[in-house]
């Protein structure tokens, strides 16, 4: 994407779009992935393309719950890997949790393609500096991040077909799941198992946003960066969480943008 | 798309999406077409997926201006052909104007692919009944709709490269252009030529929406159906038009949806 100058005000947005176009050409994304991204772009535009105060509260809450979890897992789909894969590998390295490729439109080709991409991202992250403030052996921490998804040996109750499939070692036995960009049916099914479900969704009116335990109404790569910072600092505190209030705060921003 | 039952509440939206996925697989759409559609879906969702009163006012005004034009033309891109091609052929047949395939990301393959698709749509429309209330030889009227775009022998001033290209016989000499789903730069360039530019855009904050002579804030296939009805009835009256007021009305709907 040599055509986008560094000074372009929408450079981040245009580069993200180009990454998805390239990934789609490589066969990593479902047909509807680009449409989903476009919907997100529209909501992000109305949200001012910035992480709001209420989104930061949700990010802190998600960080606290991931840190307090016994078996946390990060579940990723194609768009998440393309847009925020490296940042989520850093999060997984700091928490010490696995990442599971879990797709709504599951095909063996896309799962293995995304695992390959994550593996390359993991190598890249391992060779980069540790996040500021983090202490320990970064290469080892990153190299220890387990990538799951190939052997889907578990079914989520309440779902049918390929959409139900997941890994026992990952989502199956997790108590807290960070699952950006999740579908509504699956979010409901995960919540119904009693797990805590932390989502990232730009549409505060989506079923996913309204069903999750903690909804971060933010763009996934911005949210992942902020989440990493909170997890490394460890300042976040577990507390009662009013998710409806967080959604209302996002709706107010959209409403203000539109008048 | 055998998987979507007739009773599904989002059937129209899902069928539109599938038409675009199919057209993309056929190479008829630019890479960013699906993302653009997704953005539209988000705004349509906030607009209640219905044609608002203020959109109907804009549609009536567009109808009046197309009927009063000396050389009207309908300019279409890939998404417009896929989502509303047949309806716009009906509009062109009733008005007696050409349709020009004009693409922001112009390639000879996509132009000729879309002209083929329009030609098939024209055959289909010719074999269907005339719109209720229309009198005359429908087959002849539809068969007379000229499809332009192949020979781009004119350049729009103020634009460079393939984006500037259009047909003299179509956009080049037109006084009124209906151009759904247009890019902001091109909309500005068209307006700068002194032509009346009638657009359909679901984002009332887009540069296209804010630049056009008349902006219909509505989904393109719904807008095209309503436009056909207004043009056939001929009830619409040419008047002064406050486009900013129309955009504000759409923003109010979005704002109300978000609180």
XYZ file of C-alpha atoms in Angstrom:
518
model
C 0.000 0.000 0.000
C 2.749 2.399 -1.073
C 0.105 4.893 -2.105
C -0.811 6.056 1.402
C 1.453 8.861 2.635
C 2.468 8.837 6.328
C 0.665 12.126 6.761
C -2.703 10.835 5.555
C -5.238 11.489 8.328
C -6.860 8.121 7.761
C -3.613 6.174 7.377
C -4.308 3.710 10.201
C -7.761 2.966 8.886
C -6.545 2.581 5.296
C -3.655 0.299 6.280
C -6.007 -1.895 8.315
C -8.330 -2.131 5.334
C -5.460 -3.084 3.038
C -4.279 -5.802 5.460
C -7.736 -7.337 5.289
C -7.896 -7.096 1.500
C -4.538 -8.901 1.329
C -5.604 -11.558 3.855
C -8.828 -12.154 1.927
C -6.771 -12.685 -1.240
C -4.736 -15.276 0.694
C -7.932 -17.106 1.623
C -7.647 -16.379 5.345
C -11.040 -14.700 5.728
C -14.653 -15.754 5.329
C -16.689 -14.052 2.590
C -18.462 -11.837 5.051
C -15.313 -10.669 6.869
C -14.904 -7.530 4.783
C -18.548 -6.596 5.270
C -18.159 -7.032 9.013
C -15.097 -4.791 8.922
C -17.001 -2.137 7.003
C -19.744 -2.144 9.618
C -17.071 -1.686 12.247
C -15.540 1.215 10.326
C -18.878 3.017 10.310
C -19.350 2.650 14.059
C -15.737 3.615 14.728
C -16.251 6.723 12.627
C -19.231 7.685 14.785
C -17.205 6.928 17.919
C -14.508 9.355 16.769
C -11.936 6.607 16.019
C -10.583 6.888 19.537
C -10.725 4.804 22.714
C -13.358 6.420 24.914
C -13.204 6.767 28.695
C -15.919 4.148 29.097
C -14.041 1.779 26.747
C -10.944 2.270 28.925
C -13.002 1.294 31.970
C -14.087 -1.880 30.167
C -10.484 -2.584 29.125
C -9.312 -2.246 32.752
C -12.083 -4.558 33.875
C -11.208 -7.104 31.181
C -7.521 -6.903 32.201
C -8.388 -7.525 35.852
C -10.554 -10.518 34.983
C -7.939 -12.052 32.696
C -5.302 -11.657 35.421
C -7.579 -13.192 38.055
C -8.679 -16.102 35.852
C -7.651 -19.681 36.542
C -7.767 -20.759 32.899
C -7.955 -17.727 30.630
C -7.912 -18.081 26.854
C -7.933 -15.668 23.925
C -10.171 -16.812 21.066
C -9.405 -15.264 17.674
C -10.992 -15.238 14.216
C -9.510 -14.098 10.891
C -10.128 -10.375 11.248
C -8.718 -10.388 14.773
C -5.519 -12.176 13.718
C -4.998 -9.760 10.830
C -5.806 -6.591 12.763
C -4.488 -7.355 16.249
C -2.675 -10.703 16.184
C 0.714 -9.442 17.341
C -0.722 -7.360 20.172
C -2.817 -10.276 21.425
C 0.242 -12.545 21.359
C 1.910 -9.994 23.660
C -1.144 -10.087 25.920
C -1.059 -13.904 25.946
C 2.668 -13.890 26.736
C 2.199 -11.584 29.728
C -0.836 -13.473 31.062
C 0.574 -16.880 30.174
C -2.502 -18.134 28.327
C -3.136 -19.935 25.044
C -4.632 -18.437 21.886
C -7.276 -20.472 20.080
C -8.229 -19.959 16.450
C -11.987 -20.426 16.510
C -14.047 -19.621 13.430
C -17.750 -19.161 12.878
C -17.326 -20.316 9.279
C -14.819 -23.014 10.131
C -12.770 -24.656 7.386
C -9.579 -26.666 7.955
C -7.751 -24.475 5.398
C -8.557 -21.210 7.146
C -7.784 -22.602 10.604
C -4.366 -23.822 9.499
C -3.683 -20.648 7.487
C -4.459 -18.509 10.525
C -2.346 -20.732 12.797
C 0.548 -20.261 10.353
C 0.025 -16.510 10.417
C -0.072 -16.484 14.235
C 3.079 -18.565 14.359
C 4.880 -16.019 12.159
C 3.529 -13.204 14.318
C 4.766 -15.026 17.441
C 8.268 -15.265 15.953
C 8.199 -11.563 15.115
C 6.966 -10.567 18.580
C 9.625 -12.735 20.266
C 12.361 -10.848 18.416
C 10.970 -7.461 19.417
C 11.514 -5.735 22.778
C 9.368 -6.679 25.781
C 6.555 -4.234 26.639
C 7.845 -1.342 28.765
C 7.561 -2.229 32.470
C 7.455 -5.963 31.929
C 10.222 -7.998 33.564
C 11.336 -11.488 32.685
C 12.573 -13.503 29.711
C 10.476 -12.111 26.870
C 11.610 -14.597 24.230
C 10.680 -17.470 26.491
C 7.358 -15.950 27.502
C 6.364 -15.357 23.884
C 7.684 -18.726 22.719
C 5.538 -20.400 25.397
C 2.267 -19.023 24.004
C 0.378 -22.118 22.874
C -1.546 -21.798 19.609
C -4.678 -23.961 19.536
C -7.411 -24.601 16.995
C -6.313 -27.499 14.832
C -7.769 -30.294 16.910
C -11.302 -29.205 17.742
C -12.191 -31.946 20.223
C -15.004 -30.228 22.103
C -18.504 -28.920 21.325
C -20.119 -25.891 22.906
C -23.546 -26.833 24.252
C -26.434 -25.004 22.544
C -24.772 -24.754 19.141
C -24.836 -27.090 16.178
C -22.427 -28.002 13.385
C -18.991 -26.484 12.806
C -19.947 -23.367 14.798
C -20.017 -25.475 17.987
C -16.493 -26.809 17.637
C -13.673 -25.682 19.894
C -10.651 -27.077 21.749
C -11.158 -28.607 25.167
C -7.733 -27.365 26.255
C -8.687 -23.834 25.217
C -12.263 -22.549 25.179
C -13.657 -25.852 26.485
C -12.053 -25.632 29.934
C -11.575 -21.870 30.171
C -13.214 -19.835 32.909
C -12.535 -16.461 31.265
C -12.490 -15.944 27.477
C -11.356 -12.853 25.645
C -13.079 -13.178 22.297
C -12.941 -10.054 20.125
C -15.379 -9.758 17.194
C -17.628 -12.666 18.166
C -20.968 -13.655 16.691
C -24.138 -13.175 18.765
C -25.248 -16.818 18.885
C -21.853 -17.985 19.990
C -21.484 -15.247 22.564
C -24.814 -16.320 24.074
C -23.752 -19.973 24.070
C -20.460 -19.131 25.806
C -22.198 -17.021 28.452
C -24.707 -19.837 28.991
C -21.851 -22.192 29.986
C -21.148 -19.910 32.949
C -17.841 -18.654 31.568
C -16.949 -14.974 31.712
C -16.974 -13.639 28.157
C -14.993 -10.496 27.381
C -15.675 -9.098 23.909
C -14.527 -6.250 21.695
C -17.321 -4.943 19.475
C -17.754 -1.553 17.812
C -21.548 -1.871 17.656
C -22.953 -1.287 21.147
C -26.358 -2.486 19.918
C -25.161 -5.877 18.635
C -26.361 -9.027 20.352
C -22.754 -9.861 21.181
C -22.241 -6.481 22.839
C -25.466 -6.809 24.809
C -24.852 -10.419 25.892
C -21.202 -10.397 26.971
C -19.941 -10.146 30.536
C -17.680 -7.217 29.666
C -18.021 -5.402 26.326
C -15.174 -3.212 25.124
C -16.734 -0.877 22.536
C -13.560 -0.079 20.637
C -11.556 -0.951 17.547
C -9.774 -4.251 18.154
C -6.159 -3.149 17.575
C -6.522 -0.039 19.741
C -8.243 -2.080 22.441
C -5.540 -4.768 22.349
C -2.793 -2.149 22.803
C -4.542 -0.568 25.755
C -5.289 -3.989 27.225
C -1.616 -4.906 27.070
C -0.686 -1.713 28.905
C -3.213 -2.387 31.677
C -2.154 -6.009 32.049
C 1.535 -5.132 32.236
C 0.952 -2.355 34.762
C -1.333 -4.595 36.824
C -3.086 -1.506 38.197
C -6.517 -2.753 37.182
C -8.844 -3.930 39.935
C -11.542 -6.548 39.803
C -14.938 -5.076 40.650
C -18.646 -5.268 40.018
C -19.267 -4.412 36.393
C -22.348 -2.759 34.923
C -22.104 -3.697 31.266
C -25.346 -1.943 30.294
C -23.906 1.335 31.580
C -20.822 0.852 29.382
C -23.002 0.266 26.331
C -25.096 3.331 27.121
C -21.960 5.440 27.383
C -20.933 4.326 23.879
C -24.413 5.029 22.538
C -24.239 8.526 23.953
C -21.018 9.187 22.058
C -22.628 7.956 18.821
C -25.698 10.024 19.501
C -23.591 13.139 20.124
C -21.595 12.496 16.937
C -24.827 12.398 14.960
C -26.280 15.743 16.035
C -28.533 -18.857 -0.660
C -30.904 -21.729 0.111
C -30.060 -21.380 3.798
C -32.097 -18.243 4.428
C -35.763 -18.999 5.137
C -38.384 -16.591 3.707
C -39.421 -15.753 7.239
C -35.978 -14.558 8.353
C -36.328 -10.983 9.628
C -33.100 -9.957 7.928
C -33.749 -11.846 4.688
C -33.454 -8.776 2.432
C -30.199 -7.733 4.026
C -28.759 -11.256 3.890
C -29.743 -11.759 0.253
C -28.155 -8.435 -0.699
C -24.986 -9.463 1.076
C -24.922 -12.810 -0.727
C -25.417 -11.104 -4.109
C -22.331 -9.028 -3.418
C -20.302 -12.026 -2.253
C -21.232 -13.802 -5.509
C -20.431 -10.738 -7.638
C -17.064 -10.352 -5.906
C -16.281 -13.993 -6.716
C -17.104 -13.207 -10.370
C -14.608 -10.326 -10.303
C -17.239 -7.625 -10.753
C -16.333 -5.628 -7.632
C -13.305 -3.698 -6.415
C -11.542 -4.996 -3.290
C -13.092 -2.343 -1.108
C -16.661 -2.874 -2.335
C -17.573 -5.276 0.467
C -16.169 -2.936 3.106
C -18.200 -0.085 1.659
C -21.297 -2.272 1.828
C -20.604 -3.131 5.438
C -20.362 0.552 6.335
C -23.690 1.057 4.620
C -25.233 -1.831 6.565
C -24.233 -0.199 9.846
C -25.773 3.145 8.941
C -28.900 1.451 7.583
C -29.215 -0.428 10.840
C -29.138 2.866 12.742
C -31.646 4.344 10.279
C -34.050 1.491 11.029
C -33.636 -0.165 7.601
C -36.539 1.847 6.252
C -36.994 4.807 3.917
C -37.504 7.827 6.151
C -39.866 10.724 5.462
C -36.917 13.007 4.740
C -35.425 10.423 2.360
C -38.807 10.311 0.563
C -38.641 14.097 0.184
C -35.178 13.762 -1.360
C -36.403 10.978 -3.642
C -39.304 13.165 -4.856
C -36.908 16.030 -5.469
C -34.503 13.761 -7.375
C -37.407 12.428 -9.448
C -38.522 15.949 -10.325
C -35.017 16.959 -11.347
C -34.487 13.857 -13.478
C -37.827 14.473 -15.243
C -36.982 18.153 -15.844
C -33.445 17.466 -17.071
C -32.418 17.994 -20.661
C -29.737 15.291 -20.630
C -30.121 13.108 -17.567
C -27.882 10.099 -16.996
C -27.639 7.368 -14.357
C -24.054 6.532 -13.392
C -23.553 3.130 -11.768
C -20.723 1.246 -10.082
C -20.447 -2.448 -9.196
C -22.399 -2.393 -5.942
C -25.188 -0.354 -7.556
C -25.526 -2.768 -10.489
C -25.658 -5.762 -8.156
C -28.042 -4.233 -5.612
C -30.316 -2.061 -7.754
C -29.468 -2.631 -11.435
C -32.886 -3.851 -12.534
C -34.746 -1.079 -10.730
C -32.491 1.588 -12.233
C -33.031 0.142 -15.716
C -36.756 0.628 -15.108
C -36.077 4.218 -14.036
C -33.946 4.791 -17.150
C -36.669 3.283 -19.378
C -39.338 5.600 -17.956
C -37.130 8.708 -18.127
C -35.554 7.722 -21.443
C -31.956 8.191 -20.323
C -28.722 6.199 -20.665
C -26.963 4.277 -17.904
C -23.189 4.663 -17.692
C -20.913 2.206 -15.901
C -18.386 4.485 -14.247
C -15.908 3.052 -11.756
C -13.608 4.660 -9.237
C -11.227 1.712 -9.565
C -11.692 1.387 -13.298
C -10.493 -1.737 -15.097
C -11.627 -2.804 -18.596
C -12.583 -6.230 -17.235
C -14.915 -4.884 -14.568
C -16.498 -2.335 -16.921
C -17.268 -4.993 -19.504
C -18.390 -7.495 -16.858
C -20.813 -4.953 -15.422
C -22.084 -3.980 -18.891
C -22.778 -7.676 -19.524
C -24.640 -7.921 -16.240
C -26.686 -4.801 -17.050
C -27.487 -6.169 -20.482
C -28.827 -9.376 -18.906
C -30.800 -7.306 -16.407
C -32.235 -5.221 -19.277
C -33.427 -8.393 -21.038
C -35.041 -9.597 -17.827
C -36.737 -6.260 -17.156
C -38.051 -6.088 -20.740
C -39.794 -9.430 -20.295
C -41.440 -8.368 -17.028
C -44.588 -6.234 -16.732
C -44.364 -2.445 -17.012
C -44.526 -0.534 -13.720
C -48.127 0.019 -12.567
C -49.448 3.287 -13.977
C -46.967 3.493 -16.826
C -48.388 3.541 -20.344
C -46.585 2.748 -23.567
C -44.566 -0.050 -25.152
C -42.536 -1.361 -22.234
C -40.358 -3.743 -24.236
C -39.386 -0.942 -26.566
C -38.760 1.542 -23.765
C -36.527 -0.905 -21.904
C -34.762 -2.066 -25.061
C -33.959 1.579 -25.862
C -32.001 2.118 -22.646
C -28.452 2.785 -23.846
C -25.668 1.207 -21.764
C -22.490 3.288 -21.796
C -19.061 2.917 -20.208
C -16.900 0.983 -22.639
C -15.555 3.932 -24.589
C -14.458 6.455 -21.969
C -13.706 9.377 -24.296
C -13.993 12.237 -21.821
C -12.196 13.403 -18.676
C -13.790 15.141 -15.715
C -11.883 18.322 -14.907
C -10.214 18.320 -11.489
C -9.522 14.589 -11.390
C -6.521 12.609 -12.558
C -5.949 9.132 -13.938
C -8.610 6.463 -14.454
C -10.882 8.133 -11.892
C -11.389 11.057 -14.293
C -12.591 8.980 -17.213
C -16.198 8.993 -18.370
C -18.271 8.953 -21.562
C -18.944 12.254 -23.327
C -22.357 10.953 -24.441
C -23.218 10.123 -20.830
C -21.751 11.942 -17.839
C -19.718 14.296 -20.037
C -22.709 16.126 -21.515
C -25.273 15.460 -18.818
C -26.927 18.296 -16.907
C -28.382 16.039 -14.187
C -26.637 12.897 -12.912
C -28.095 10.272 -10.614
C -25.026 8.625 -9.144
C -25.706 6.301 -6.201
C -22.788 5.306 -3.970
C -20.281 7.836 -5.309
C -16.847 8.724 -3.936
C -16.349 12.137 -2.310
C -13.637 13.431 -4.675
C -15.645 12.538 -7.717
C -18.847 13.974 -6.308
C -17.033 17.268 -5.714
C -15.577 17.228 -9.228
C -19.016 16.600 -10.745
C -20.616 19.387 -8.722
C -17.765 21.711 -9.743
C -18.712 21.231 -13.414
C -22.059 22.861 -12.657
C -24.049 19.657 -13.116
C -26.780 18.706 -10.685
C -25.581 15.649 -8.776
C -28.180 13.385 -7.145
C -26.646 10.772 -4.839
C -27.778 7.886 -2.651
C -25.612 7.502 0.452
C -26.392 5.882 3.794
C -23.812 7.979 5.653
C -25.183 11.506 6.072
C -21.736 12.645 7.243
C -19.818 11.476 4.166
C -18.223 14.051 1.883
C -20.406 12.746 -0.951
C -23.550 13.272 1.108
C -22.478 16.751 2.142
C -21.374 17.848 -1.356
C -24.204 16.597 -3.570
C -27.068 18.722 -4.901
C -29.642 16.260 -3.561
C -28.669 13.493 -1.142
C -31.002 10.542 -0.655
C -29.971 8.993 2.676
C -31.335 5.532 2.036
C -30.360 2.032 0.966
C -29.903 2.020 -2.814
C -32.414 -0.697 -3.761
C -35.161 0.761 -1.579
C -34.415 4.251 -2.908
C -34.477 3.039 -6.522
C -37.906 1.415 -6.022
C -39.352 4.550 -4.481
C -37.747 6.709 -7.170
C -39.376 4.601 -9.880
C -42.763 5.053 -8.233
C -42.355 8.827 -8.056
C -41.146 9.096 -11.644
C -43.990 6.979 -12.992
C -46.612 8.921 -11.031
C -45.061 12.244 -12.060
C -46.509 13.849 -8.927
C -43.161 15.205 -7.815
C -42.547 18.930 -8.136
C -39.321 20.796 -8.748
C -38.564 23.189 -5.892
C -35.838 24.821 -3.891
C -33.960 22.144 -2.003
C -32.228 22.459 1.358
C -29.847 19.514 1.307
C -28.330 20.324 4.716
C -31.797 20.031 6.258
C -32.202 16.571 4.706
C -28.866 15.457 6.149
C -29.776 16.808 9.555
C -33.047 14.900 9.487
C -31.107 11.663 8.851
C -28.673 12.474 11.636
C -31.562 12.956 14.013
C -32.867 9.488 13.218
C -29.420 8.009 13.878
C -29.125 9.996 17.066
C -32.537 8.799 18.255
C -31.621 5.186 17.384
C -28.537 5.476 19.558
C -30.200 6.621 22.767
